[in-house]
């Protein structure tokens, strides 16, 4: 959950990240730019950016 109360969900087998904003009651699905990513670890920084580690190819990703 980020500082705005939005819930981030990594969908490990789909190469997507989901975002739920309970204030606006909006659910969004974000397709990642790479395939076969396999997110296992992620953090949200103070600017509400979502950083993730691609466990299948050892790359760092960012959703702003």
mmCIF file with all atom_site columns, C-alpha atoms in Angstrom:
data_model
loop_
_atom_site.group_PDB
_atom_site.id
_atom_site.type_symbol
_atom_site.label_atom_id
_atom_site.label_alt_id
_atom_site.label_comp_id
_atom_site.label_asym_id
_atom_site.label_entity_id
_atom_site.label_seq_id
_atom_site.pdbx_PDB_ins_code
_atom_site.Cartn_x
_atom_site.Cartn_y
_atom_site.Cartn_z
_atom_site.occupancy
_atom_site.B_iso_or_equiv
_atom_site.pdbx_formal_charge
_atom_site.auth_seq_id
_atom_site.auth_comp_id
_atom_site.auth_asym_id
_atom_site.auth_atom_id
_atom_site.pdbx_PDB_model_num
ATOM 1  C CA . UNK A 1 1  ? 0.000   0.000   0.000   1.00 0.00 ? 1  UNK A CA 1
ATOM 2  C CA . UNK A 1 2  ? 1.436   3.391   -0.966  1.00 0.00 ? 2  UNK A CA 1
ATOM 3  C CA . UNK A 1 3  ? 1.177   6.722   0.863   1.00 0.00 ? 3  UNK A CA 1
ATOM 4  C CA . UNK A 1 4  ? -2.098  7.549   -0.924  1.00 0.00 ? 4  UNK A CA 1
ATOM 5  C CA . UNK A 1 5  ? -3.701  4.305   0.278   1.00 0.00 ? 5  UNK A CA 1
ATOM 6  C CA . UNK A 1 6  ? -3.591  2.672   -3.159  1.00 0.00 ? 6  UNK A CA 1
ATOM 7  C CA . UNK A 1 7  ? -3.059  -1.094  -3.144  1.00 0.00 ? 7  UNK A CA 1
ATOM 8  C CA . UNK A 1 8  ? -0.432  -2.494  -5.555  1.00 0.00 ? 8  UNK A CA 1
ATOM 9  C CA . UNK A 1 9  ? -0.645  -6.176  -6.549  1.00 0.00 ? 9  UNK A CA 1
ATOM 10 C CA . UNK A 1 10 ? 2.004   -7.995  -8.548  1.00 0.00 ? 10 UNK A CA 1
ATOM 11 C CA . UNK A 1 11 ? 0.558   -10.716 -10.741 1.00 0.00 ? 11 UNK A CA 1
ATOM 12 C CA . UNK A 1 12 ? 3.583   -12.993 -11.005 1.00 0.00 ? 12 UNK A CA 1
ATOM 13 C CA . UNK A 1 13 ? 2.404   -15.258 -13.827 1.00 0.00 ? 13 UNK A CA 1
ATOM 14 C CA . UNK A 1 14 ? 0.752   -12.598 -16.000 1.00 0.00 ? 14 UNK A CA 1
ATOM 15 C CA . UNK A 1 15 ? 3.466   -9.920  -16.500 1.00 0.00 ? 15 UNK A CA 1
ATOM 16 C CA . UNK A 1 16 ? 1.066   -7.355  -15.085 1.00 0.00 ? 16 UNK A CA 1
ATOM 17 C CA . UNK A 1 17 ? 0.718   -5.212  -11.978 1.00 0.00 ? 17 UNK A CA 1
ATOM 18 C CA . UNK A 1 18 ? -2.707  -4.296  -10.635 1.00 0.00 ? 18 UNK A CA 1
ATOM 19 C CA . UNK A 1 19 ? -3.506  -1.105  -8.784  1.00 0.00 ? 19 UNK A CA 1
ATOM 20 C CA . UNK A 1 20 ? -6.610  -0.466  -6.681  1.00 0.00 ? 20 UNK A CA 1
ATOM 21 C CA . UNK A 1 21 ? -7.481  3.054   -5.565  1.00 0.00 ? 21 UNK A CA 1
ATOM 22 C CA . UNK A 1 22 ? -10.092 2.676   -2.783  1.00 0.00 ? 22 UNK A CA 1
ATOM 23 C CA . UNK A 1 23 ? -10.762 6.435   -2.599  1.00 0.00 ? 23 UNK A CA 1
ATOM 24 C CA . UNK A 1 24 ? -11.726 6.705   -6.272  1.00 0.00 ? 24 UNK A CA 1
ATOM 25 C CA . UNK A 1 25 ? -12.932 3.069   -6.406  1.00 0.00 ? 25 UNK A CA 1
ATOM 26 C CA . UNK A 1 26 ? -10.830 2.412   -9.519  1.00 0.00 ? 26 UNK A CA 1
ATOM 27 C CA . UNK A 1 27 ? -9.044  -0.826  -10.354 1.00 0.00 ? 27 UNK A CA 1
ATOM 28 C CA . UNK A 1 28 ? -6.319  -0.633  -13.014 1.00 0.00 ? 28 UNK A CA 1
ATOM 29 C CA . UNK A 1 29 ? -4.184  -3.338  -14.643 1.00 0.00 ? 29 UNK A CA 1
ATOM 30 C CA . UNK A 1 30 ? -0.761  -2.260  -15.939 1.00 0.00 ? 30 UNK A CA 1
ATOM 31 C CA . UNK A 1 31 ? 0.978   -4.453  -18.528 1.00 0.00 ? 31 UNK A CA 1
ATOM 32 C CA . UNK A 1 32 ? 4.731   -4.635  -17.968 1.00 0.00 ? 32 UNK A CA 1
ATOM 33 C CA . UNK A 1 33 ? 7.014   -3.790  -20.905 1.00 0.00 ? 33 UNK A CA 1
ATOM 34 C CA . UNK A 1 34 ? 8.801   -7.163  -20.699 1.00 0.00 ? 34 UNK A CA 1
ATOM 35 C CA . UNK A 1 35 ? 7.535   -10.724 -20.872 1.00 0.00 ? 35 UNK A CA 1
ATOM 36 C CA . UNK A 1 36 ? 8.304   -13.517 -18.391 1.00 0.00 ? 36 UNK A CA 1
ATOM 37 C CA . UNK A 1 37 ? 9.127   -11.039 -15.616 1.00 0.00 ? 37 UNK A CA 1
ATOM 38 C CA . UNK A 1 38 ? 8.126   -12.926 -12.475 1.00 0.00 ? 38 UNK A CA 1
ATOM 39 C CA . UNK A 1 39 ? 7.961   -10.136 -9.881  1.00 0.00 ? 39 UNK A CA 1
ATOM 40 C CA . UNK A 1 40 ? 8.689   -11.465 -6.410  1.00 0.00 ? 40 UNK A CA 1
ATOM 41 C CA . UNK A 1 41 ? 9.984   -8.318  -4.668  1.00 0.00 ? 41 UNK A CA 1
ATOM 42 C CA . UNK A 1 42 ? 8.712   -4.760  -5.022  1.00 0.00 ? 42 UNK A CA 1
ATOM 43 C CA . UNK A 1 43 ? 8.759   -1.484  -3.103  1.00 0.00 ? 43 UNK A CA 1
ATOM 44 C CA . UNK A 1 44 ? 6.982   1.850   -3.375  1.00 0.00 ? 44 UNK A CA 1
ATOM 45 C CA . UNK A 1 45 ? 9.201   4.910   -2.904  1.00 0.00 ? 45 UNK A CA 1
ATOM 46 C CA . UNK A 1 46 ? 8.300   8.301   -1.407  1.00 0.00 ? 46 UNK A CA 1
ATOM 47 C CA . UNK A 1 47 ? 7.212   9.568   -4.849  1.00 0.00 ? 47 UNK A CA 1
ATOM 48 C CA . UNK A 1 48 ? 4.736   6.652   -5.154  1.00 0.00 ? 48 UNK A CA 1
ATOM 49 C CA . UNK A 1 49 ? 6.805   4.963   -7.858  1.00 0.00 ? 49 UNK A CA 1
ATOM 50 C CA . UNK A 1 50 ? 6.684   1.157   -7.905  1.00 0.00 ? 50 UNK A CA 1
ATOM 51 C CA . UNK A 1 51 ? 10.113  -0.508  -8.183  1.00 0.00 ? 51 UNK A CA 1
ATOM 52 C CA . UNK A 1 52 ? 10.262  -4.230  -8.900  1.00 0.00 ? 52 UNK A CA 1
ATOM 53 C CA . UNK A 1 53 ? 12.851  -6.926  -9.462  1.00 0.00 ? 53 UNK A CA 1
ATOM 54 C CA . UNK A 1 54 ? 12.360  -9.278  -12.387 1.00 0.00 ? 54 UNK A CA 1
ATOM 55 C CA . UNK A 1 55 ? 13.189  -12.602 -10.800 1.00 0.00 ? 55 UNK A CA 1
ATOM 56 C CA . UNK A 1 56 ? 13.233  -14.438 -14.138 1.00 0.00 ? 56 UNK A CA 1
ATOM 57 C CA . UNK A 1 57 ? 15.778  -12.177 -15.856 1.00 0.00 ? 57 UNK A CA 1
ATOM 58 C CA . UNK A 1 58 ? 17.471  -10.233 -12.999 1.00 0.00 ? 58 UNK A CA 1
ATOM 59 C CA . UNK A 1 59 ? 16.400  -6.775  -14.186 1.00 0.00 ? 59 UNK A CA 1
ATOM 60 C CA . UNK A 1 60 ? 15.054  -3.819  -12.259 1.00 0.00 ? 60 UNK A CA 1
ATOM 61 C CA . UNK A 1 61 ? 11.771  -2.234  -13.367 1.00 0.00 ? 61 UNK A CA 1
ATOM 62 C CA . UNK A 1 62 ? 9.881   0.953   -12.523 1.00 0.00 ? 62 UNK A CA 1
ATOM 63 C CA . UNK A 1 63 ? 6.276   2.082   -12.819 1.00 0.00 ? 63 UNK A CA 1
ATOM 64 C CA . UNK A 1 64 ? 5.778   5.814   -12.209 1.00 0.00 ? 64 UNK A CA 1
#
